[in-house]
C-alpha positions as a LaTeX table, in Angstrom:
\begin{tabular}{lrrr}
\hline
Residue & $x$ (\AA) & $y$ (\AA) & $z$ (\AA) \\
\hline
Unk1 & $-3.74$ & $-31.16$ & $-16.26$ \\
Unk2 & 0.22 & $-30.80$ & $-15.52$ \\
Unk3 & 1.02 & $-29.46$ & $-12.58$ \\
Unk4 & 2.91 & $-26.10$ & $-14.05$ \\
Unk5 & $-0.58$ & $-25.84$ & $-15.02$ \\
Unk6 & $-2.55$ & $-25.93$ & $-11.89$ \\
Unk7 & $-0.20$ & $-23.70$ & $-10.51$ \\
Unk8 & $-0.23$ & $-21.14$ & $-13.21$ \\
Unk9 & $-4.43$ & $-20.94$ & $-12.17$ \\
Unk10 & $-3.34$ & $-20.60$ & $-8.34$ \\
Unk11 & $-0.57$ & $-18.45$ & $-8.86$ \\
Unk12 & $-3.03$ & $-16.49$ & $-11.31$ \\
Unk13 & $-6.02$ & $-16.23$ & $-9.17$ \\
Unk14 & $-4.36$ & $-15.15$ & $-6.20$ \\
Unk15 & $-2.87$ & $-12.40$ & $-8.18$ \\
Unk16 & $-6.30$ & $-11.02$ & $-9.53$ \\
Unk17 & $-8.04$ & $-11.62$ & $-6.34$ \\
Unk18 & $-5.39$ & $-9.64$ & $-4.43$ \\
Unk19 & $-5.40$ & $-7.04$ & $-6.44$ \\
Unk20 & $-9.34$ & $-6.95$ & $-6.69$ \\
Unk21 & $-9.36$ & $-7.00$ & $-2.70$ \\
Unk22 & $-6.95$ & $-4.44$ & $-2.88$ \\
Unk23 & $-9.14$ & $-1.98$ & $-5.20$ \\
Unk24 & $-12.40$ & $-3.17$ & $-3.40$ \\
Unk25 & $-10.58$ & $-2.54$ & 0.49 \\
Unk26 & $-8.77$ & 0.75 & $-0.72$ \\
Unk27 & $-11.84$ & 2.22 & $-1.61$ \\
Unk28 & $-14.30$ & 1.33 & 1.57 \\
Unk29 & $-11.16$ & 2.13 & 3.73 \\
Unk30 & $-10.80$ & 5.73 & 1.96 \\
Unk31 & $-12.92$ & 7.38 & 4.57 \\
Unk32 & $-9.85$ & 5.62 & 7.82 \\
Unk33 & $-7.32$ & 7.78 & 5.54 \\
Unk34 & $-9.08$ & 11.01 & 5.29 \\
Unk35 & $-9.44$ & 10.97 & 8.92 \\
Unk36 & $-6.03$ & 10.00 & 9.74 \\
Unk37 & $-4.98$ & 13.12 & 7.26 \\
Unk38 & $-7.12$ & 15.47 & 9.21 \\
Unk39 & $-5.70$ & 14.45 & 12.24 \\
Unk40 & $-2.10$ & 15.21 & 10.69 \\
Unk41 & $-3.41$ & 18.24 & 9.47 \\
Unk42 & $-5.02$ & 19.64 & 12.74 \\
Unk43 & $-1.49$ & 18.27 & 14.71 \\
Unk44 & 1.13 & 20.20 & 12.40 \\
Unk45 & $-0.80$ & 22.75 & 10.45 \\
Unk46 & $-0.88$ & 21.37 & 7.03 \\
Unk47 & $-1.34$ & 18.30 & 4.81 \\
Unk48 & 1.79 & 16.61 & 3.03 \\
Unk49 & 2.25 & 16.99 & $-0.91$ \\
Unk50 & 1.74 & 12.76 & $-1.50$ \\
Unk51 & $-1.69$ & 13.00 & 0.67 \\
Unk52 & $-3.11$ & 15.53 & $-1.12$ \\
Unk53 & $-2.02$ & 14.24 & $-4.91$ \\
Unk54 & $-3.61$ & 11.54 & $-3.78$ \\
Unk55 & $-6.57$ & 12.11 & $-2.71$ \\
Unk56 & $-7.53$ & 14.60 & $-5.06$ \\
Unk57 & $-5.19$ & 12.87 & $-8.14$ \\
Unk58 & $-7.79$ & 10.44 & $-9.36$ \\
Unk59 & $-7.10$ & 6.88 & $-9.92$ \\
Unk60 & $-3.23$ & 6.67 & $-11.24$ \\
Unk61 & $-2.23$ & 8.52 & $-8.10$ \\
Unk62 & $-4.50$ & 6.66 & $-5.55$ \\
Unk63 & $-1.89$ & 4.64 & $-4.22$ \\
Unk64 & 0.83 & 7.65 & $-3.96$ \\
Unk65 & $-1.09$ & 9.10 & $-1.34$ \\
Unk66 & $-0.61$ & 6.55 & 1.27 \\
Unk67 & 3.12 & 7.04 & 0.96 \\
Unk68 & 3.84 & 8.64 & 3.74 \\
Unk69 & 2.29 & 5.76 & 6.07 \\
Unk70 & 4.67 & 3.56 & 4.40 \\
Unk71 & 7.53 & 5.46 & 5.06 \\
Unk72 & 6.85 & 6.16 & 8.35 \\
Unk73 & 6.01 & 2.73 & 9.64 \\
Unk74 & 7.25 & 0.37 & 7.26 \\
Unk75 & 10.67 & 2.18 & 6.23 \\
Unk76 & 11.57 & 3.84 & 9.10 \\
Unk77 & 15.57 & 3.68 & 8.92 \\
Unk78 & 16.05 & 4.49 & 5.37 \\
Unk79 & 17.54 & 7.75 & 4.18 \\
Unk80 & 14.68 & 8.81 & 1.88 \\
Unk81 & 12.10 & 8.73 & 5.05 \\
Unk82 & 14.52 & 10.36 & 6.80 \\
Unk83 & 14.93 & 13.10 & 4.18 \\
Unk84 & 11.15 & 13.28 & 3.73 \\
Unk85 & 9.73 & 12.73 & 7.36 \\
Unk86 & 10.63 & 14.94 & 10.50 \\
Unk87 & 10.93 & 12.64 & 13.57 \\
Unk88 & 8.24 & 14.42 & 14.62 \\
Unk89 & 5.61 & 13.43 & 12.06 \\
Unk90 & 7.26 & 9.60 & 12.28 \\
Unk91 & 6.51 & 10.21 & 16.07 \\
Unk92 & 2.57 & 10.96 & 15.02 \\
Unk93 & 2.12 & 7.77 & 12.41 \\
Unk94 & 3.48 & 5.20 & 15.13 \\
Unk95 & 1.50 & 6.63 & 17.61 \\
Unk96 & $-1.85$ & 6.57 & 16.11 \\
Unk97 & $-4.32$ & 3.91 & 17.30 \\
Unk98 & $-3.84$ & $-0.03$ & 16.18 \\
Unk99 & $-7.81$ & 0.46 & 15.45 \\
Unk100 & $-6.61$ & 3.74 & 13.04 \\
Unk101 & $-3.82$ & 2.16 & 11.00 \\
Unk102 & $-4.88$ & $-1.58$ & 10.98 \\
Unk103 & $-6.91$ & $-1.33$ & 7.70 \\
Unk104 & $-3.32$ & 0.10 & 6.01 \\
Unk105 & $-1.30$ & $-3.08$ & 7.06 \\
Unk106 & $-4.38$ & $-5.24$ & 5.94 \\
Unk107 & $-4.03$ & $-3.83$ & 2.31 \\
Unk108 & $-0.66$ & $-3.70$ & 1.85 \\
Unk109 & $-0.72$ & $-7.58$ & 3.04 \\
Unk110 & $-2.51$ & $-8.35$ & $-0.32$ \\
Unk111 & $-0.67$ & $-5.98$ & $-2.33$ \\
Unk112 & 2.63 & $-8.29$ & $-0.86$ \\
Unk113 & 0.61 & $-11.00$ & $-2.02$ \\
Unk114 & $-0.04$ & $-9.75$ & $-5.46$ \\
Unk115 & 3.32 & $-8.48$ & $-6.13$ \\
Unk116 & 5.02 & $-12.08$ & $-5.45$ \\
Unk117 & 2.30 & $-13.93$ & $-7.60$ \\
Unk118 & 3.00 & $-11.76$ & $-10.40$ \\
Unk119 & 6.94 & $-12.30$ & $-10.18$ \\
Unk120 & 6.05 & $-16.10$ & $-9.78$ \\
Unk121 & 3.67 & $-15.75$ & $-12.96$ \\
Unk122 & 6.94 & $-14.02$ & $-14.64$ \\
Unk123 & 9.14 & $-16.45$ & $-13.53$ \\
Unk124 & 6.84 & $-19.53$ & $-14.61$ \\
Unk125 & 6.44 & $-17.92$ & $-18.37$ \\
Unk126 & 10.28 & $-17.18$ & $-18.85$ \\
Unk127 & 10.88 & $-21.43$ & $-17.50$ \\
Unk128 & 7.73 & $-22.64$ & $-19.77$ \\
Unk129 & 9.36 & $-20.35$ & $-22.46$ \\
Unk130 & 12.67 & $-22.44$ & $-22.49$ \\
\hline
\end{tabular}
């Protein structure tokens, strides 16, 4: 085998097993979310438009519903969070428990992880088609 071979089966399998231990986590984690949105809930009175399209959206919108934990702790500073998020409720997502949020980091790590495989994938099949 070449080597732009092997690593087209590396770069491949990571892909599909990130995104299957992305699918497989998201779902056994579902139960962390739904208690982190009734905490929200119970602290300011209702439950934000992504969270609920999310949960109750089926599969195409099962990753929308986590977007406010992105926004909050992964994209604090930018002006869309800031337009979307009261300090307040930024205040509440940095404050919950590492025990609480730690699943949320854990599957966005392998969605990181998928995302660059696939570019590399796309970057090997545009060099192999030259």
């Amino acid at each position: 085998m070449k080597p732009f071979d092997i690593s087209l089966i590396i770069l491949l399998s990571l892909f599909f097993l990130s995104f299957l231990f992305y699918l497989i986590y998201g779902k056994l984690t579902e139960r962390k979310f739904d208690a982190i949105v009734e905490k929200f809930k119970k602290q300011f009175g209702y439950t934000p438009f992504s969270m609920t399209v999310g949960k109750n959206g089926g599969f195409f919108f099962w990753g929308y519903k986590e977007s406010y934990l992105i926004c909050a702790l992964l994209f604090t500073n930018f002006p869309a969070t800031k337009k979307t998020l009261t300090q307040e409720e930024i205040i509440f997502f940095k404050n919950l428990d590492k025990s609480d949020i730690s699943w949320f980091y854990i599957k966005y790590f392998a969605m990181v992880i998928g995302t660059l495989c696939f570019i590399g994938l796309l970057i090997m099949f545009k060099f192999r088609a030259e």
